PDB file of C-alpha atoms and ligand atoms in Angstrom:
ATOM      1  CA  UNK A 176      29.227  40.939 -66.501  1.00  0.00           C
ATOM      2  CA  UNK A 177      32.875  39.780 -65.676  1.00  0.00           C
ATOM      3  CA  UNK A 178      34.817  41.460 -62.565  1.00  0.00           C
ATOM      4  CA  UNK A 179      38.365  40.225 -61.396  1.00  0.00           C
ATOM      5  CA  UNK A 180      39.166  41.029 -57.588  1.00  0.00           C
ATOM      6  CA  UNK A 181      42.985  41.858 -57.376  1.00  0.00           C
ATOM      7  CA  UNK A 182      45.649  43.144 -56.148  1.00  0.00           C
ATOM      8  CA  UNK A 183      49.223  42.384 -55.250  1.00  0.00           C
ATOM      9  CA  UNK A 184      48.468  42.496 -51.410  1.00  0.00           C
ATOM     10  CA  UNK A 185      47.861  39.659 -49.603  1.00  0.00           C
ATOM     11  CA  UNK A 186      44.836  40.027 -46.762  1.00  0.00           C
ATOM     12  CA  UNK A 187      43.361  42.612 -48.484  1.00  0.00           C
ATOM     13  CA  UNK A 188      39.857  41.885 -48.118  1.00  0.00           C
ATOM     14  CA  UNK A 189      39.825  40.342 -51.667  1.00  0.00           C
ATOM     15  CA  UNK A 190      38.211  36.680 -50.874  1.00  0.00           C
ATOM     16  CA  UNK A 191      35.816  38.393 -48.445  1.00  0.00           C
ATOM     17  CA  UNK A 192      34.747  40.916 -51.165  1.00  0.00           C
ATOM     18  CA  UNK A 193      34.167  38.063 -53.817  1.00  0.00           C
ATOM     19  CA  UNK A 194      31.702  36.051 -51.609  1.00  0.00           C
ATOM     20  CA  UNK A 195      29.907  39.170 -50.266  1.00  0.00           C
ATOM     21  CA  UNK A 196      29.467  41.038 -53.439  1.00  0.00           C
ATOM     22  CA  UNK A 197      28.198  37.481 -55.140  1.00  0.00           C
ATOM     23  CA  UNK A 198      25.481  36.767 -52.181  1.00  0.00           C
ATOM     24  CA  UNK A 199      24.266  40.247 -52.376  1.00  0.00           C
ATOM     25  CA  UNK A 200      23.798  39.623 -56.400  1.00  0.00           C
ATOM     26  CA  UNK A 201      22.651  36.440 -55.604  1.00  0.00           C
ATOM     27  CA  UNK A 202      19.648  38.030 -53.173  1.00  0.00           C
ATOM     28  CA  UNK A 203      18.639  40.568 -55.988  1.00  0.00           C
ATOM     29  CA  UNK A 204      17.938  37.482 -58.136  1.00  0.00           C
ATOM     30  CA  UNK A 205      21.205  37.343 -60.667  1.00  0.00           C
ATOM     31  CA  UNK A 206      22.873  34.229 -61.653  1.00  0.00           C
ATOM     32  CA  UNK A 207      26.295  34.468 -60.221  1.00  0.00           C
ATOM     33  CA  UNK A 208      29.471  32.211 -60.327  1.00  0.00           C
ATOM     34  CA  UNK A 209      32.899  32.615 -58.494  1.00  0.00           C
ATOM     35  CA  UNK A 210      36.189  31.516 -59.963  1.00  0.00           C
ATOM     36  CA  UNK A 211      38.608  31.060 -57.533  1.00  0.00           C
ATOM     37  CA  UNK A 212      41.796  31.175 -58.987  1.00  0.00           C
ATOM     38  CA  UNK A 213      43.919  31.221 -55.381  1.00  0.00           C
ATOM     39  CA  UNK A 214      45.310  27.522 -54.842  1.00  0.00           C
ATOM     40  CA  UNK A 215      44.499  28.837 -50.702  1.00  0.00           C
ATOM     41  CA  UNK A 216      40.803  28.082 -51.928  1.00  0.00           C
ATOM     42  CA  UNK A 217      38.796  30.678 -49.474  1.00  0.00           C
ATOM     43  CA  UNK A 218      36.278  31.198 -51.874  1.00  0.00           C
ATOM     44  CA  UNK A 219      35.975  27.694 -52.696  1.00  0.00           C
ATOM     45  CA  UNK A 220      35.264  26.624 -48.986  1.00  0.00           C
ATOM     46  CA  UNK A 221      32.634  29.371 -48.401  1.00  0.00           C
ATOM     47  CA  UNK A 222      30.963  28.044 -51.531  1.00  0.00           C
ATOM     48  CA  UNK A 223      30.693  24.507 -49.554  1.00  0.00           C
ATOM     49  CA  UNK A 224      29.810  25.873 -46.375  1.00  0.00           C
ATOM     50  CA  UNK A 225      27.036  27.561 -48.074  1.00  0.00           C
ATOM     51  CA  UNK A 226      25.966  24.296 -49.946  1.00  0.00           C
ATOM     52  CA  UNK A 227      26.211  22.482 -46.622  1.00  0.00           C
ATOM     53  CA  UNK A 228      25.300  24.959 -44.099  1.00  0.00           C
ATOM     54  CA  UNK A 229      22.984  27.605 -45.696  1.00  0.00           C
ATOM     55  CA  UNK A 230      21.463  25.061 -48.436  1.00  0.00           C
ATOM     56  CA  UNK A 231      18.250  27.483 -48.088  1.00  0.00           C
ATOM     57  CA  UNK A 232      19.832  30.749 -49.399  1.00  0.00           C
ATOM     58  CA  UNK A 233      20.321  31.372 -53.166  1.00  0.00           C
ATOM     59  CA  UNK A 234      22.612  29.421 -55.068  1.00  0.00           C
ATOM     60  CA  UNK A 235      26.273  30.614 -55.932  1.00  0.00           C
ATOM     61  CA  UNK A 236      28.048  28.626 -58.101  1.00  0.00           C
ATOM     62  CA  UNK A 237      31.762  27.815 -57.427  1.00  0.00           C
ATOM     63  CA  UNK A 238      34.481  27.073 -60.181  1.00  0.00           C
ATOM     64  CA  UNK A 239      38.161  26.226 -59.039  1.00  0.00           C
ATOM     65  CA  UNK A 240      40.820  26.983 -62.259  1.00  0.00           C
ATOM     66  CA  UNK A 241      44.648  27.939 -62.461  1.00  0.00           C
ATOM     67  CA  UNK A 242      46.501  29.508 -65.398  1.00  0.00           C
ATOM     68  CA  UNK A 243      45.457  31.115 -68.103  1.00  0.00           C
ATOM     69  CA  UNK A 244      41.251  32.007 -66.944  1.00  0.00           C
ATOM     70  CA  UNK A 245      40.636  34.100 -70.444  1.00  0.00           C
ATOM     71  CA  UNK A 246      38.539  31.117 -72.273  1.00  0.00           C
ATOM     72  CA  UNK A 247      37.317  30.285 -69.174  1.00  0.00           C
ATOM     73  CA  UNK A 248      35.728  33.031 -67.832  1.00  0.00           C
ATOM     74  CA  UNK A 249      34.115  34.081 -71.683  1.00  0.00           C
ATOM     75  CA  UNK A 250      32.892  30.707 -71.605  1.00  0.00           C
ATOM     76  CA  UNK A 251      31.016  30.793 -67.935  1.00  0.00           C
ATOM     77  CA  UNK A 252      29.900  34.394 -69.084  1.00  0.00           C
ATOM     78  CA  UNK A 253      27.228  32.896 -71.413  1.00  0.00           C
ATOM     79  CA  UNK A 254      25.090  31.206 -69.038  1.00  0.00           C
ATOM     80  CA  UNK A 255      25.654  33.901 -65.702  1.00  0.00           C
ATOM     81  CA  UNK A 256      24.550  36.906 -65.314  1.00  0.00           C
ATOM     82  CA  UNK A 257      28.071  37.953 -63.061  1.00  0.00           C
ATOM     83  CA  UNK A 258      31.408  36.335 -63.058  1.00  0.00           C
ATOM     84  CA  UNK A 259      33.525  37.059 -60.228  1.00  0.00           C
ATOM     85  CA  UNK A 260      37.091  36.292 -59.813  1.00  0.00           C
ATOM     86  CA  UNK A 261      39.154  35.717 -56.574  1.00  0.00           C
ATOM     87  CA  UNK A 262      42.519  35.904 -57.267  1.00  0.00           C
ATOM     88  CA  UNK A 263      46.232  35.592 -54.958  1.00  0.00           C
ATOM     89  CA  UNK A 264      47.526  38.548 -53.312  1.00  0.00           C
ATOM     90  CA  UNK A 265      50.527  38.745 -56.072  1.00  0.00           C
ATOM     91  CA  UNK A 266      51.258  39.381 -59.490  1.00  0.00           C
ATOM     92  CA  UNK A 267      49.839  36.123 -61.370  1.00  0.00           C
ATOM     93  CA  UNK A 268      49.036  34.689 -64.896  1.00  0.00           C
ATOM     94  CA  UNK A 269      45.524  34.257 -63.163  1.00  0.00           C
ATOM     95  CA  UNK A 270      44.928  38.053 -62.459  1.00  0.00           C
ATOM     96  CA  UNK A 271      46.680  39.143 -65.516  1.00  0.00           C
ATOM     97  CA  UNK A 272      44.423  36.590 -67.955  1.00  0.00           C
ATOM     98  CA  UNK A 273      41.084  37.187 -65.888  1.00  0.00           C
ATOM     99  CA  UNK A 274      41.653  41.374 -66.327  1.00  0.00           C
ATOM    100  CA  UNK A 275      41.530  40.585 -69.872  1.00  0.00           C
ATOM    101  CA  UNK A 276      38.354  39.354 -70.409  1.00  0.00           C
ATOM    102  CA  UNK A 277      36.854  41.358 -67.415  1.00  0.00           C
ATOM    103  CA  UNK A 278      34.570  44.211 -67.603  1.00  0.00           C
ATOM    104  CA  UNK A 279      35.975  45.220 -64.291  1.00  0.00           C
ATOM    105  CA  UNK A 280      38.901  45.039 -62.424  1.00  0.00           C
ATOM    106  CA  UNK A 281      38.693  46.226 -58.395  1.00  0.00           C
ATOM    107  CA  UNK A 282      41.384  46.734 -56.654  1.00  0.00           C
ATOM    108  CA  UNK A 283      40.829  46.287 -52.786  1.00  0.00           C
ATOM    109  CA  UNK A 284      43.444  47.687 -50.275  1.00  0.00           C
ATOM    110  CA  UNK A 285      43.100  48.477 -46.700  1.00  0.00           C
ATOM    111  CA  UNK A 286      42.731  51.540 -45.981  1.00  0.00           C
ATOM    112  CA  UNK A 287      46.267  52.371 -44.320  1.00  0.00           C
ATOM    113  CA  UNK A 288      49.417  54.181 -46.240  1.00  0.00           C
ATOM    114  CA  UNK A 289      51.702  51.589 -45.554  1.00  0.00           C
ATOM    115  CA  UNK A 290      49.318  48.927 -47.405  1.00  0.00           C
ATOM    116  CA  UNK A 291      49.569  51.101 -50.315  1.00  0.00           C
ATOM    117  CA  UNK A 292      53.545  50.190 -51.130  1.00  0.00           C
ATOM    118  CA  UNK A 293      52.625  48.195 -54.141  1.00  0.00           C
ATOM    119  CA  UNK A 294      50.496  50.757 -56.248  1.00  0.00           C
ATOM    120  CA  UNK A 295      53.435  51.825 -58.380  1.00  0.00           C
ATOM    121  CA  UNK A 296      54.304  48.321 -59.569  1.00  0.00           C
ATOM    122  CA  UNK A 297      50.023  47.780 -59.657  1.00  0.00           C
ATOM    123  CA  UNK A 298      49.752  50.505 -61.964  1.00  0.00           C
ATOM    124  CA  UNK A 299      52.308  49.182 -64.224  1.00  0.00           C
ATOM    125  CA  UNK A 300      50.386  45.865 -64.144  1.00  0.00           C
ATOM    126  CA  UNK A 301      47.136  47.694 -65.330  1.00  0.00           C
ATOM    127  CA  UNK A 302      48.843  49.408 -68.307  1.00  0.00           C
ATOM    128  CA  UNK A 303      50.014  45.992 -69.290  1.00  0.00           C
ATOM    129  CA  UNK A 304      46.160  44.173 -69.374  1.00  0.00           C
ATOM    130  CA  UNK A 305      45.047  47.419 -70.519  1.00  0.00           C
ATOM    131  CA  UNK A 306      46.829  47.140 -73.635  1.00  0.00           C
ATOM    132  CA  UNK A 307      44.794  43.886 -74.379  1.00  0.00           C
ATOM    133  CA  UNK A 308      41.759  44.974 -72.739  1.00  0.00           C
ATOM    134  CA  UNK A 309      41.178  49.090 -73.459  1.00  0.00           C
ATOM    135  CA  UNK A 310      37.748  48.745 -72.507  1.00  0.00           C
ATOM    136  CA  UNK A 311      38.670  47.948 -68.847  1.00  0.00           C
ATOM    137  CA  UNK A 312      36.689  49.666 -66.108  1.00  0.00           C
ATOM    138  CA  UNK A 313      39.367  49.972 -62.985  1.00  0.00           C
ATOM    139  CA  UNK A 314      38.552  50.764 -59.176  1.00  0.00           C
ATOM    140  CA  UNK A 315      40.364  50.676 -56.299  1.00  0.00           C
ATOM    141  CA  UNK A 316      38.315  49.959 -53.112  1.00  0.00           C
ATOM    142  CA  UNK A 317      39.639  50.741 -49.211  1.00  0.00           C
ATOM    143  CA  UNK A 318      38.676  47.845 -47.044  1.00  0.00           C
ATOM    144  CA  UNK A 319      39.353  46.875 -43.495  1.00  0.00           C
ATOM    145  CA  UNK A 320      38.812  50.796 -42.754  1.00  0.00           C
ATOM    146  CA  UNK A 321      39.013  51.786 -38.679  1.00  0.00           C
ATOM    147  CA  UNK A 322      35.580  52.986 -37.516  1.00  0.00           C
ATOM    148  CA  UNK A 323      36.933  54.969 -34.908  1.00  0.00           C
ATOM    149  CA  UNK A 324      36.323  58.683 -35.678  1.00  0.00           C
ATOM    150  CA  UNK A 325      40.167  59.890 -34.584  1.00  0.00           C
ATOM    151  CA  UNK A 326      41.712  57.305 -36.811  1.00  0.00           C
ATOM    152  CA  UNK A 327      43.187  59.642 -39.768  1.00  0.00           C
ATOM    153  CA  UNK A 328      44.527  56.588 -41.717  1.00  0.00           C
ATOM    154  CA  UNK A 329      41.464  56.465 -44.205  1.00  0.00           C
ATOM    155  CA  UNK A 330      41.987  60.052 -44.975  1.00  0.00           C
ATOM    156  CA  UNK A 331      45.442  59.544 -45.562  1.00  0.00           C
ATOM    157  CA  UNK A 332      45.108  57.094 -47.788  1.00  0.00           C
ATOM    158  CA  UNK A 333      42.470  58.774 -49.741  1.00  0.00           C
ATOM    159  CA  UNK A 334      44.991  61.437 -49.964  1.00  0.00           C
ATOM    160  CA  UNK A 335      47.645  59.007 -51.437  1.00  0.00           C
ATOM    161  CA  UNK A 336      45.294  57.526 -53.939  1.00  0.00           C
ATOM    162  CA  UNK A 337      44.472  60.876 -55.356  1.00  0.00           C
ATOM    163  CA  UNK A 338      48.497  60.360 -57.123  1.00  0.00           C
ATOM    164  CA  UNK A 339      46.738  57.721 -58.979  1.00  0.00           C
ATOM    165  CA  UNK A 340      44.126  58.534 -61.463  1.00  0.00           C
ATOM    166  CA  UNK A 341      44.806  55.201 -62.890  1.00  0.00           C
ATOM    167  CA  UNK A 342      42.877  53.678 -60.326  1.00  0.00           C
ATOM    168  CA  UNK A 343      39.936  56.052 -59.337  1.00  0.00           C
ATOM    169  CA  UNK A 344      37.936  55.106 -56.069  1.00  0.00           C
ATOM    170  CA  UNK A 345      34.509  53.424 -55.671  1.00  0.00           C
ATOM    171  CA  UNK A 346      32.387  55.965 -53.460  1.00  0.00           C
ATOM    172  CA  UNK A 347      32.006  53.080 -50.618  1.00  0.00           C
ATOM    173  CA  UNK A 348      34.212  52.063 -48.184  1.00  0.00           C
ATOM    174  CA  UNK A 349      34.325  48.827 -46.455  1.00  0.00           C
ATOM    175  CA  UNK A 350      34.863  48.962 -42.462  1.00  0.00           C
ATOM    176  CA  UNK A 351      36.434  46.977 -40.239  1.00  0.00           C
ATOM    177  CA  UNK A 352      33.374  44.919 -38.720  1.00  0.00           C
ATOM    178  CA  UNK A 353      33.322  41.619 -37.033  1.00  0.00           C
ATOM    179  CA  UNK A 354      30.349  40.204 -39.234  1.00  0.00           C
ATOM    180  CA  UNK A 355      32.680  39.627 -42.469  1.00  0.00           C
ATOM    181  CA  UNK A 356      34.572  37.242 -40.197  1.00  0.00           C
ATOM    182  CA  UNK A 357      31.520  35.674 -38.725  1.00  0.00           C
ATOM    183  CA  UNK A 358      29.655  34.916 -42.196  1.00  0.00           C
ATOM    184  CA  UNK A 359      32.248  33.248 -43.634  1.00  0.00           C
ATOM    185  CA  UNK A 360      32.390  29.967 -42.084  1.00  0.00           C
ATOM    186  CA  UNK A 361      28.450  29.257 -42.498  1.00  0.00           C
ATOM    187  CA  UNK A 362      28.568  30.210 -45.840  1.00  0.00           C
ATOM    188  CA  UNK A 363      26.801  33.305 -46.015  1.00  0.00           C
ATOM    189  CA  UNK A 364      27.278  37.109 -47.313  1.00  0.00           C
ATOM    190  CA  UNK A 365      26.569  40.129 -44.516  1.00  0.00           C
ATOM    191  CA  UNK A 366      23.799  40.975 -46.387  1.00  0.00           C
ATOM    192  CA  UNK A 367      22.216  37.573 -45.202  1.00  0.00           C
ATOM    193  CA  UNK A 368      23.525  38.575 -41.422  1.00  0.00           C
ATOM    194  CA  UNK A 369      22.325  40.771 -38.652  1.00  0.00           C
ATOM    195  CA  UNK A 370      24.828  43.611 -39.267  1.00  0.00           C
ATOM    196  CA  UNK A 371      22.808  46.190 -40.845  1.00  0.00           C
ATOM    197  CA  UNK A 372      25.852  48.696 -41.363  1.00  0.00           C
ATOM    198  CA  UNK A 373      27.800  45.999 -42.935  1.00  0.00           C
ATOM    199  CA  UNK A 374      24.447  45.247 -45.480  1.00  0.00           C
ATOM    200  CA  UNK A 375      24.386  48.623 -46.396  1.00  0.00           C
ATOM    201  CA  UNK A 376      27.977  49.249 -47.529  1.00  0.00           C
ATOM    202  CA  UNK A 377      27.904  46.251 -49.480  1.00  0.00           C
ATOM    203  CA  UNK A 378      24.379  46.640 -50.924  1.00  0.00           C
ATOM    204  CA  UNK A 379      25.941  50.366 -52.067  1.00  0.00           C
ATOM    205  CA  UNK A 380      29.034  48.569 -53.342  1.00  0.00           C
ATOM    206  CA  UNK A 381      26.982  46.335 -55.459  1.00  0.00           C
ATOM    207  CA  UNK A 382      25.110  49.031 -56.604  1.00  0.00           C
ATOM    208  CA  UNK A 383      27.886  51.134 -57.495  1.00  0.00           C
ATOM    209  CA  UNK A 384      29.509  47.968 -59.681  1.00  0.00           C
ATOM    210  CA  UNK A 385      26.088  47.367 -61.285  1.00  0.00           C
ATOM    211  CA  UNK A 386      26.078  50.838 -62.518  1.00  0.00           C
ATOM    212  CA  UNK A 387      29.223  50.608 -64.264  1.00  0.00           C
ATOM    213  CA  UNK A 388      27.932  47.660 -66.233  1.00  0.00           C
TER     214      UNK A 388
HETATM  215  N1  ATP B 667      35.745  44.212 -43.607  1.00  0.00           N
HETATM  216  C1  ATP B 667      36.614  43.511 -42.756  1.00  0.00           C
HETATM  217  N2  ATP B 667      36.415  43.463 -41.568  1.00  0.00           N
HETATM  218  C2  ATP B 667      36.943  42.418 -40.833  1.00  0.00           C
HETATM  219  N3  ATP B 667      37.396  41.601 -40.831  1.00  0.00           N
HETATM  220  C3  ATP B 667      37.881  41.290 -41.939  1.00  0.00           C
HETATM  221  C4  ATP B 667      37.022  42.336 -43.357  1.00  0.00           C
HETATM  222  N4  ATP B 667      37.875  41.694 -44.802  1.00  0.00           N
HETATM  223  C5  ATP B 667      38.698  41.022 -44.568  1.00  0.00           C
HETATM  224  N5  ATP B 667      38.678  40.432 -42.959  1.00  0.00           N
HETATM  225  C6  ATP B 667      39.610  39.418 -42.451  1.00  0.00           C
HETATM  226  O1  ATP B 667      40.642  39.834 -43.010  1.00  0.00           O
HETATM  227  C7  ATP B 667      41.382  38.590 -43.359  1.00  0.00           C
HETATM  228  C8  ATP B 667      41.825  38.138 -44.324  1.00  0.00           C
HETATM  229  O2  ATP B 667      40.673  38.593 -45.621  1.00  0.00           O
HETATM  230  P1  ATP B 667      40.533  37.896 -46.833  1.00  0.00           P
HETATM  231  O3  ATP B 667      40.766  36.419 -46.659  1.00  0.00           O
HETATM  232  O4  ATP B 667      39.485  38.316 -47.749  1.00  0.00           O
HETATM  233  O5  ATP B 667      42.082  38.686 -47.984  1.00  0.00           O
HETATM  234  P2  ATP B 667      42.368  38.193 -49.110  1.00  0.00           P
HETATM  235  O6  ATP B 667      42.783  39.429 -49.518  1.00  0.00           O
HETATM  236  O7  ATP B 667      41.791  37.441 -49.889  1.00  0.00           O
HETATM  237  O8  ATP B 667      43.804  37.337 -48.525  1.00  0.00           O
HETATM  238  P3  ATP B 667      44.808  36.347 -49.100  1.00  0.00           P
HETATM  239  O9  ATP B 667      45.464  37.686 -49.918  1.00  0.00           O
HETATM  240  O10 ATP B 667      45.660  35.563 -48.015  1.00  0.00           O
HETATM  241  O11 ATP B 667      43.679  35.775 -50.380  1.00  0.00           O
HETATM  242  C9  ATP B 667      40.178  37.388 -43.105  1.00  0.00           C
HETATM  243  O12 ATP B 667      40.516  36.780 -41.740  1.00  0.00           O
HETATM  244  C10 ATP B 667      38.396  38.072 -43.137  1.00  0.00           C
HETATM  245  O13 ATP B 667      37.738  37.521 -42.023  1.00  0.00           O
HETATM  246 MG1   MG B 668      41.608  35.221 -50.515  1.00  0.00          MG
END
């Protein structure tokens, strides 16, 4: 299964999701390759940190690639259970070519109305991709949601998404938790850490993804 994580926004948790989903799939015994298509290389750094600082954990293979990803992804899929592509926070050849080869396009969005301004443009990008890959499943995912009970931004964001049937939401929401920041430099996922709430949300998310495959 090939998953692309894409958005026209920076900082919406693409790399955080890539590595946390990879760690959970690896924990489940799956062969996982992550493809870093963002020159910032957060995912590549995580793979290197994992090898160096957490060598006893299940391996995740890392590949860096720019330009047209389609053939590379189809090739990598032959030797992995899951290929996960982390893209940059902008419209790119990498995002579009990866999505044409993917089973699932995951669209992370910060759970705040102000962060949803690129959605109309993103829907156009998705429509263009689906001309080449009509089978593509697309799912939105709210990230960095506030854990404060009084905060209404998640509800407001869900309301806005109801106007975009092209991007149905995962049931799972990812909340703002310091463990997501803490695990990155040691090459771990939150499923390999002590925060049971973060672990549970990633595990439920991964089950949702597997069920789509
Ligand atoms: N659920 C979360 N809770 C707390 N912090 C988070 C969460 N998700 C991401 N972050 C933090 O937010 C910042 C941006 O996250 P990340 O790098 O994953 O986003 P990105 O979409 O990959 O960004 P870019 O577009 O720059 O590649 C990082 O400092 C990360 O540690
Ligand atoms: Mg990133």
